[in-house]
Amino acid sequence: MVNGDVVALDEPVGESLRGHHAHLARQVGRAVTYLPDVATFATVSADPDPGEWADLARLLGPGELADMFSCPATPPAEWEPVFVLEGRQMIWPGGGCPSRPHGETDAGVVDLGADSVPEMLDLVARSQPGPFWPRTHELGTYLGIRDNGTLVAMAGERLRPPGWTEISAVCTAPEARGRGHAARLVSALVERIVARGERPFLHVAEANTGAIALYERIGFVTRKPVTFRGFRTP
Ligand SMILES: CC(C)(COP(=O)(O)OP(=O)(O)OC[C@H]1O[C@@H](n2cnc3c(N)ncnc32)[C@H](O)[C@@H]1OP(=O)(O)O)[C@@H](O)C(=O)NCCC(=O)NCCS
């Protein structure tokens, strides 16, 4: 059976931090965020009062980034906006796995763990898929492809709201693009996620038309537009 109530996707950070990723969470009152070096995302309840924003400020510390991901709640006026990024949330429509080109297998796709962190950070620096920190790999499975021993592509699992797993950190080194590496890694993750009865989803910046085209070709569909926002704590 495939689980996956789409309501869990409206607040994926809180649903993850209060559930599957509770062991990676820090909390003050109802304000919650990830451990340092895992992720910067933070969230509050659906209708936060000033006390809850004060809890989040205490949790993060003064003058720190409050990376609110797609949380629609607006902090008090003294929280300075740091970034606004338009994006979209895409979901796997269900009903099986991606159709692979004839003969394609997962040969050459390797699991990446703590030993691979330096090369993952190096690939991220060269390909800029979005935030990735030394402990981000603890959020889920990370897969990679090496070319002559050098990591040239990777993709992994990030947020885990009930019934769903987010695919993230999809990137291919500039010199290795257009060879199907990203499609292969994302498809391999989709297969693993579907096999454990969950549904994959992901987030992508609206300006990243190449990545959107790639995800649509694999079979993802857009669920809704999202706005990512970050603030500086007072
Ligand atoms: C997006 C990205 C991961 C694709 O990696 P890749 O290994 O080259 O992807 P694949 O070879 O599997 O697929 C390429 C296909 O995707 C599409 N595509 C990928 N990048 C594209 C781009 N910049 N512009 C237009 N189309 C693009 C094309 O349709 C291409 O199709 P083709 O195989 O028929 O030529 C890579 O460009 C990258 O690392 N970008 C920077 C990081 C990033 O934006 N990650 C996504 C974050 S959500």
PDB file of N, CA and C in Angstrom, residues 94-165:
ATOM      1  N   GLY A  94       2.365   8.581  -7.908  1.00  0.00           N
ATOM      2  CA  GLY A  94       1.955   7.260  -7.415  1.00  0.00           C
ATOM      3  C   GLY A  94       1.816   6.292  -8.571  1.00  0.00           C
ATOM      4  N   GLY A  95       1.441   5.072  -8.242  1.00  0.00           N
ATOM      5  CA  GLY A  95       1.218   4.085  -9.298  1.00  0.00           C
ATOM      6  C   GLY A  95       2.491   3.560  -9.921  1.00  0.00           C
ATOM      7  N   GLY A  96       3.490   3.264  -9.102  1.00  0.00           N
ATOM      8  CA  GLY A  96       4.664   2.568  -9.615  1.00  0.00           C
ATOM      9  C   GLY A  96       5.909   3.409  -9.649  1.00  0.00           C
ATOM     10  N   CYS A  97       6.870   2.938 -10.443  1.00  0.00           N
ATOM     11  CA  CYS A  97       8.202   3.539 -10.475  1.00  0.00           C
ATOM     12  C   CYS A  97       8.489   4.112 -11.850  1.00  0.00           C
ATOM     13  N   PRO A  98       9.549   4.920 -11.983  1.00  0.00           N
ATOM     14  CA  PRO A  98       9.863   5.502 -13.289  1.00  0.00           C
ATOM     15  C   PRO A  98      10.174   4.416 -14.314  1.00  0.00           C
ATOM     16  N   SER A  99       9.781   4.652 -15.582  1.00  0.00           N
ATOM     17  CA  SER A  99      10.165   3.701 -16.610  1.00  0.00           C
ATOM     18  C   SER A  99      11.608   4.000 -16.991  1.00  0.00           C
ATOM     19  N   ARG A 100      12.437   2.981 -16.920  1.00  0.00           N
ATOM     20  CA  ARG A 100      13.866   3.161 -17.197  1.00  0.00           C
ATOM     21  C   ARG A 100      14.134   2.817 -18.658  1.00  0.00           C
ATOM     22  N   PRO A 101      15.107   3.495 -19.283  1.00  0.00           N
ATOM     23  CA  PRO A 101      15.518   3.089 -20.618  1.00  0.00           C
ATOM     24  C   PRO A 101      15.916   1.614 -20.597  1.00  0.00           C
ATOM     25  N   HIS A 102      15.659   0.913 -21.696  1.00  0.00           N
ATOM     26  CA  HIS A 102      15.907  -0.524 -21.759  1.00  0.00           C
ATOM     27  C   HIS A 102      17.342  -0.845 -21.336  1.00  0.00           C
ATOM     28  N   GLY A 103      17.472  -1.755 -20.417  1.00  0.00           N
ATOM     29  CA  GLY A 103      18.802  -2.208 -20.012  1.00  0.00           C
ATOM     30  C   GLY A 103      19.435  -1.363 -18.916  1.00  0.00           C
ATOM     31  N   GLU A 104      18.821  -0.232 -18.562  1.00  0.00           N
ATOM     32  CA  GLU A 104      19.448   0.590 -17.521  1.00  0.00           C
ATOM     33  C   GLU A 104      19.325  -0.077 -16.165  1.00  0.00           C
ATOM     34  N   THR A 105      20.424  -0.114 -15.437  1.00  0.00           N
ATOM     35  CA  THR A 105      20.418  -0.695 -14.097  1.00  0.00           C
ATOM     36  C   THR A 105      21.030   0.313 -13.139  1.00  0.00           C
ATOM     37  N   ASP A 106      21.133  -0.108 -11.877  1.00  0.00           N
ATOM     38  CA  ASP A 106      21.751   0.765 -10.882  1.00  0.00           C
ATOM     39  C   ASP A 106      23.249   0.494 -10.753  1.00  0.00           C
ATOM     40  N   ALA A 107      23.832  -0.259 -11.682  1.00  0.00           N
ATOM     41  CA  ALA A 107      25.276  -0.504 -11.629  1.00  0.00           C
ATOM     42  C   ALA A 107      26.004   0.837 -11.626  1.00  0.00           C
ATOM     43  N   GLY A 108      26.951   0.988 -10.732  1.00  0.00           N
ATOM     44  CA  GLY A 108      27.698   2.242 -10.658  1.00  0.00           C
ATOM     45  C   GLY A 108      27.093   3.248  -9.703  1.00  0.00           C
ATOM     46  N   VAL A 109      25.874   2.993  -9.230  1.00  0.00           N
ATOM     47  CA  VAL A 109      25.256   3.874  -8.233  1.00  0.00           C
ATOM     48  C   VAL A 109      25.671   3.363  -6.855  1.00  0.00           C
ATOM     49  N   VAL A 110      26.284   4.235  -6.062  1.00  0.00           N
ATOM     50  CA  VAL A 110      26.805   3.807  -4.759  1.00  0.00           C
ATOM     51  C   VAL A 110      26.139   4.589  -3.626  1.00  0.00           C
ATOM     52  N   ASP A 111      26.052   3.957  -2.451  1.00  0.00           N
ATOM     53  CA  ASP A 111      25.569   4.645  -1.250  1.00  0.00           C
ATOM     54  C   ASP A 111      26.686   5.536  -0.711  1.00  0.00           C
ATOM     55  N   LEU A 112      26.325   6.742  -0.309  1.00  0.00           N
ATOM     56  CA  LEU A 112      27.303   7.684   0.240  1.00  0.00           C
ATOM     57  C   LEU A 112      27.023   7.867   1.730  1.00  0.00           C
ATOM     58  N   GLY A 113      28.039   7.684   2.549  1.00  0.00           N
ATOM     59  CA  GLY A 113      27.865   7.843   3.998  1.00  0.00           C
ATOM     60  C   GLY A 113      28.837   8.864   4.551  1.00  0.00           C
ATOM     61  N   ALA A 114      29.090   8.761   5.858  1.00  0.00           N
ATOM     62  CA  ALA A 114      29.941   9.746   6.539  1.00  0.00           C
ATOM     63  C   ALA A 114      31.321   9.846   5.893  1.00  0.00           C
ATOM     64  N   ASP A 115      31.866   8.722   5.423  1.00  0.00           N
ATOM     65  CA  ASP A 115      33.207   8.744   4.803  1.00  0.00           C
ATOM     66  C   ASP A 115      33.242   9.618   3.559  1.00  0.00           C
ATOM     67  N   SER A 116      32.087   9.800   2.923  1.00  0.00           N
ATOM     68  CA  SER A 116      32.039  10.519   1.637  1.00  0.00           C
ATOM     69  C   SER A 116      31.758  12.008   1.802  1.00  0.00           C
ATOM     70  N   VAL A 117      31.615  12.469   3.051  1.00  0.00           N
ATOM     71  CA  VAL A 117      31.202  13.865   3.256  1.00  0.00           C
ATOM     72  C   VAL A 117      32.131  14.873   2.564  1.00  0.00           C
ATOM     73  N   PRO A 118      33.476  14.742   2.675  1.00  0.00           N
ATOM     74  CA  PRO A 118      34.320  15.743   1.996  1.00  0.00           C
ATOM     75  C   PRO A 118      34.059  15.822   0.501  1.00  0.00           C
ATOM     76  N   GLU A 119      33.909  14.688  -0.172  1.00  0.00           N
ATOM     77  CA  GLU A 119      33.689  14.747  -1.629  1.00  0.00           C
ATOM     78  C   GLU A 119      32.267  15.214  -1.953  1.00  0.00           C
ATOM     79  N   MET A 120      31.303  14.932  -1.058  1.00  0.00           N
ATOM     80  CA  MET A 120      29.946  15.458  -1.271  1.00  0.00           C
ATOM     81  C   MET A 120      29.964  16.989  -1.157  1.00  0.00           C
ATOM     82  N   LEU A 121      30.656  17.501  -0.142  1.00  0.00           N
ATOM     83  CA  LEU A 121      30.731  18.954   0.033  1.00  0.00           C
ATOM     84  C   LEU A 121      31.442  19.604  -1.157  1.00  0.00           C
ATOM     85  N   ASP A 122      32.458  18.924  -1.670  1.00  0.00           N
ATOM     86  CA  ASP A 122      33.186  19.453  -2.826  1.00  0.00           C
ATOM     87  C   ASP A 122      32.275  19.494  -4.059  1.00  0.00           C
ATOM     88  N   LEU A 123      31.507  18.418  -4.279  1.00  0.00           N
ATOM     89  CA  LEU A 123      30.583  18.394  -5.432  1.00  0.00           C
ATOM     90  C   LEU A 123      29.503  19.471  -5.289  1.00  0.00           C
ATOM     91  N   VAL A 124      29.004  19.641  -4.077  1.00  0.00           N
ATOM     92  CA  VAL A 124      27.991  20.680  -3.834  1.00  0.00           C
ATOM     93  C   VAL A 124      28.565  22.065  -4.140  1.00  0.00           C
ATOM     94  N   ALA A 125      29.799  22.303  -3.711  1.00  0.00           N
ATOM     95  CA  ALA A 125      30.417  23.613  -3.961  1.00  0.00           C
ATOM     96  C   ALA A 125      30.558  23.867  -5.456  1.00  0.00           C
ATOM     97  N   ARG A 126      30.783  22.799  -6.217  1.00  0.00           N
ATOM     98  CA  ARG A 126      30.980  22.967  -7.665  1.00  0.00           C
ATOM     99  C   ARG A 126      29.676  23.002  -8.445  1.00  0.00           C
ATOM    100  N   SER A 127      28.598  22.477  -7.862  1.00  0.00           N
ATOM    101  CA  SER A 127      27.365  22.361  -8.657  1.00  0.00           C
ATOM    102  C   SER A 127      26.163  23.095  -8.062  1.00  0.00           C
ATOM    103  N   GLN A 128      26.269  23.571  -6.817  1.00  0.00           N
ATOM    104  CA  GLN A 128      25.265  24.470  -6.228  1.00  0.00           C
ATOM    105  C   GLN A 128      23.817  23.952  -6.291  1.00  0.00           C
ATOM    106  N   PRO A 129      23.526  22.788  -5.712  1.00  0.00           N
ATOM    107  CA  PRO A 129      22.132  22.315  -5.732  1.00  0.00           C
ATOM    108  C   PRO A 129      21.256  22.942  -4.645  1.00  0.00           C
ATOM    109  N   GLY A 130      21.855  23.709  -3.716  1.00  0.00           N
ATOM    110  CA  GLY A 130      21.107  24.229  -2.576  1.00  0.00           C
ATOM    111  C   GLY A 130      21.826  23.842  -1.306  1.00  0.00           C
ATOM    112  N   PRO A 131      21.216  24.145  -0.149  1.00  0.00           N
ATOM    113  CA  PRO A 131      21.915  23.947   1.116  1.00  0.00           C
ATOM    114  C   PRO A 131      22.311  22.491   1.369  1.00  0.00           C
ATOM    115  N   PHE A 132      23.531  22.295   1.791  1.00  0.00           N
ATOM    116  CA  PHE A 132      24.013  20.955   2.145  1.00  0.00           C
ATOM    117  C   PHE A 132      25.143  21.147   3.142  1.00  0.00           C
ATOM    118  N   TRP A 133      25.062  20.453   4.286  1.00  0.00           N
ATOM    119  CA  TRP A 133      26.005  20.658   5.388  1.00  0.00           C
ATOM    120  C   TRP A 133      26.659  19.331   5.744  1.00  0.00           C
ATOM    121  N   PRO A 134      27.711  19.367   6.590  1.00  0.00           N
ATOM    122  CA  PRO A 134      28.451  18.123   6.876  1.00  0.00           C
ATOM    123  C   PRO A 134      27.603  16.981   7.428  1.00  0.00           C
ATOM    124  N   ARG A 135      26.465  17.282   8.091  1.00  0.00           N
ATOM    125  CA  ARG A 135      25.639  16.186   8.635  1.00  0.00           C
ATOM    126  C   ARG A 135      24.306  16.023   7.900  1.00  0.00           C
ATOM    127  N   THR A 136      24.132  16.716   6.768  1.00  0.00           N
ATOM    128  CA  THR A 136      22.860  16.603   6.037  1.00  0.00           C
ATOM    129  C   THR A 136      22.583  15.153   5.618  1.00  0.00           C
ATOM    130  N   HIS A 137      23.642  14.410   5.348  1.00  0.00           N
ATOM    131  CA  HIS A 137      23.450  13.022   4.891  1.00  0.00           C
ATOM    132  C   HIS A 137      22.760  12.159   5.940  1.00  0.00           C
ATOM    133  N   GLU A 138      22.757  12.608   7.219  1.00  0.00           N
ATOM    134  CA  GLU A 138      22.087  11.825   8.273  1.00  0.00           C
ATOM    135  C   GLU A 138      20.566  11.861   8.138  1.00  0.00           C
ATOM    136  N   LEU A 139      20.041  12.745   7.261  1.00  0.00           N
ATOM    137  CA  LEU A 139      18.592  12.845   7.084  1.00  0.00           C
ATOM    138  C   LEU A 139      18.030  11.647   6.315  1.00  0.00           C
ATOM    139  N   GLY A 140      18.870  10.943   5.569  1.00  0.00           N
ATOM    140  CA  GLY A 140      18.338   9.819   4.789  1.00  0.00           C
ATOM    141  C   GLY A 140      19.416   9.162   3.954  1.00  0.00           C
ATOM    142  N   THR A 141      18.988   8.496   2.891  1.00  0.00           N
ATOM    143  CA  THR A 141      19.914   7.812   1.983  1.00  0.00           C
ATOM    144  C   THR A 141      20.481   8.802   0.971  1.00  0.00           C
ATOM    145  N   TYR A 142      21.780   8.767   0.758  1.00  0.00           N
ATOM    146  CA  TYR A 142      22.400   9.572  -0.300  1.00  0.00           C
ATOM    147  C   TYR A 142      23.111   8.626  -1.263  1.00  0.00           C
ATOM    148  N   LEU A 143      22.851   8.841  -2.542  1.00  0.00           N
ATOM    149  CA  LEU A 143      23.422   7.994  -3.589  1.00  0.00           C
ATOM    150  C   LEU A 143      24.319   8.828  -4.490  1.00  0.00           C
ATOM    151  N   GLY A 144      25.357   8.199  -5.044  1.00  0.00           N
ATOM    152  CA  GLY A 144      26.261   8.926  -5.920  1.00  0.00           C
ATOM    153  C   GLY A 144      26.738   8.089  -7.092  1.00  0.00           C
ATOM    154  N   ILE A 145      27.365   8.774  -8.030  1.00  0.00           N
ATOM    155  CA  ILE A 145      28.009   8.118  -9.174  1.00  0.00           C
ATOM    156  C   ILE A 145      29.434   8.657  -9.254  1.00  0.00           C
ATOM    157  N   ARG A 146      30.412   7.733  -9.364  1.00  0.00           N
ATOM    158  CA  ARG A 146      31.809   8.155  -9.482  1.00  0.00           C
ATOM    159  C   ARG A 146      32.301   7.900 -10.904  1.00  0.00           C
ATOM    160  N   ASP A 147      33.209   8.782 -11.325  1.00  0.00           N
ATOM    161  CA  ASP A 147      33.839   8.631 -12.634  1.00  0.00           C
ATOM    162  C   ASP A 147      35.340   8.610 -12.375  1.00  0.00           C
ATOM    163  N   ASN A 148      35.980   7.470 -12.637  1.00  0.00           N
ATOM    164  CA  ASN A 148      37.408   7.310 -12.317  1.00  0.00           C
ATOM    165  C   ASN A 148      37.705   7.680 -10.871  1.00  0.00           C
ATOM    166  N   GLY A 149      36.806   7.299  -9.970  1.00  0.00           N
ATOM    167  CA  GLY A 149      37.037   7.512  -8.539  1.00  0.00           C
ATOM    168  C   GLY A 149      36.557   8.850  -8.022  1.00  0.00           C
ATOM    169  N   THR A 150      36.218   9.775  -8.923  1.00  0.00           N
ATOM    170  CA  THR A 150      35.760  11.105  -8.476  1.00  0.00           C
ATOM    171  C   THR A 150      34.248  11.150  -8.461  1.00  0.00           C
ATOM    172  N   LEU A 151      33.684  11.659  -7.355  1.00  0.00           N
ATOM    173  CA  LEU A 151      32.221  11.783  -7.270  1.00  0.00           C
ATOM    174  C   LEU A 151      31.763  12.856  -8.255  1.00  0.00           C
ATOM    175  N   VAL A 152      30.920  12.486  -9.216  1.00  0.00           N
ATOM    176  CA  VAL A 152      30.468  13.453 -10.230  1.00  0.00           C
ATOM    177  C   VAL A 152      28.966  13.735 -10.154  1.00  0.00           C
ATOM    178  N   ALA A 153      28.220  12.939  -9.390  1.00  0.00           N
ATOM    179  CA  ALA A 153      26.780  13.198  -9.281  1.00  0.00           C
ATOM    180  C   ALA A 153      26.278  12.609  -7.974  1.00  0.00           C
ATOM    181  N   MET A 154      25.274  13.255  -7.406  1.00  0.00           N
ATOM    182  CA  MET A 154      24.649  12.690  -6.206  1.00  0.00           C
ATOM    183  C   MET A 154      23.209  13.180  -6.076  1.00  0.00           C
ATOM    184  N   ALA A 155      22.468  12.498  -5.234  1.00  0.00           N
ATOM    185  CA  ALA A 155      21.089  12.873  -4.893  1.00  0.00           C
ATOM    186  C   ALA A 155      20.765  12.158  -3.592  1.00  0.00           C
ATOM    187  N   GLY A 156      19.874  12.744  -2.796  1.00  0.00           N
ATOM    188  CA  GLY A 156      19.590  12.109  -1.518  1.00  0.00           C
ATOM    189  C   GLY A 156      18.216  12.441  -0.983  1.00  0.00           C
ATOM    190  N   GLU A 157      17.978  11.969   0.229  1.00  0.00           N
ATOM    191  CA  GLU A 157      16.685  12.141   0.892  1.00  0.00           C
ATOM    192  C   GLU A 157      16.817  13.195   1.988  1.00  0.00           C
ATOM    193  N   ARG A 158      15.812  14.070   2.091  1.00  0.00           N
ATOM    194  CA  ARG A 158      15.873  15.129   3.095  1.00  0.00           C
ATOM    195  C   ARG A 158      14.620  15.068   3.996  1.00  0.00           C
ATOM    196  N   LEU A 159      13.647  15.911   3.797  1.00  0.00           N
ATOM    197  CA  LEU A 159      12.497  15.957   4.708  1.00  0.00           C
ATOM    198  C   LEU A 159      11.700  14.654   4.663  1.00  0.00           C
ATOM    199  N   ARG A 160      11.097  14.292   5.830  1.00  0.00           N
ATOM    200  CA  ARG A 160      10.363  13.030   5.909  1.00  0.00           C
ATOM    201  C   ARG A 160       9.024  13.212   6.615  1.00  0.00           C
ATOM    202  N   PRO A 161       8.106  14.024   6.055  1.00  0.00           N
ATOM    203  CA  PRO A 161       6.767  14.066   6.644  1.00  0.00           C
ATOM    204  C   PRO A 161       6.113  12.694   6.493  1.00  0.00           C
ATOM    205  N   PRO A 162       5.130  12.375   7.360  1.00  0.00           N
ATOM    206  CA  PRO A 162       4.557  11.026   7.355  1.00  0.00           C
ATOM    207  C   PRO A 162       4.098  10.583   5.964  1.00  0.00           C
ATOM    208  N   GLY A 163       4.599   9.452   5.519  1.00  0.00           N
ATOM    209  CA  GLY A 163       4.186   8.880   4.243  1.00  0.00           C
ATOM    210  C   GLY A 163       4.957   9.394   3.043  1.00  0.00           C
ATOM    211  N   TRP A 164       5.861  10.335   3.251  1.00  0.00           N
ATOM    212  CA  TRP A 164       6.564  10.968   2.134  1.00  0.00           C
ATOM    213  C   TRP A 164       8.063  11.063   2.418  1.00  0.00           C
ATOM    214  N   THR A 165       8.867  11.095   1.355  1.00  0.00           N
ATOM    215  CA  THR A 165      10.294  11.408   1.473  1.00  0.00           C
ATOM    216  C   THR A 165      10.662  12.421   0.397  1.00  0.00           C
TER     217      THR A 165
END
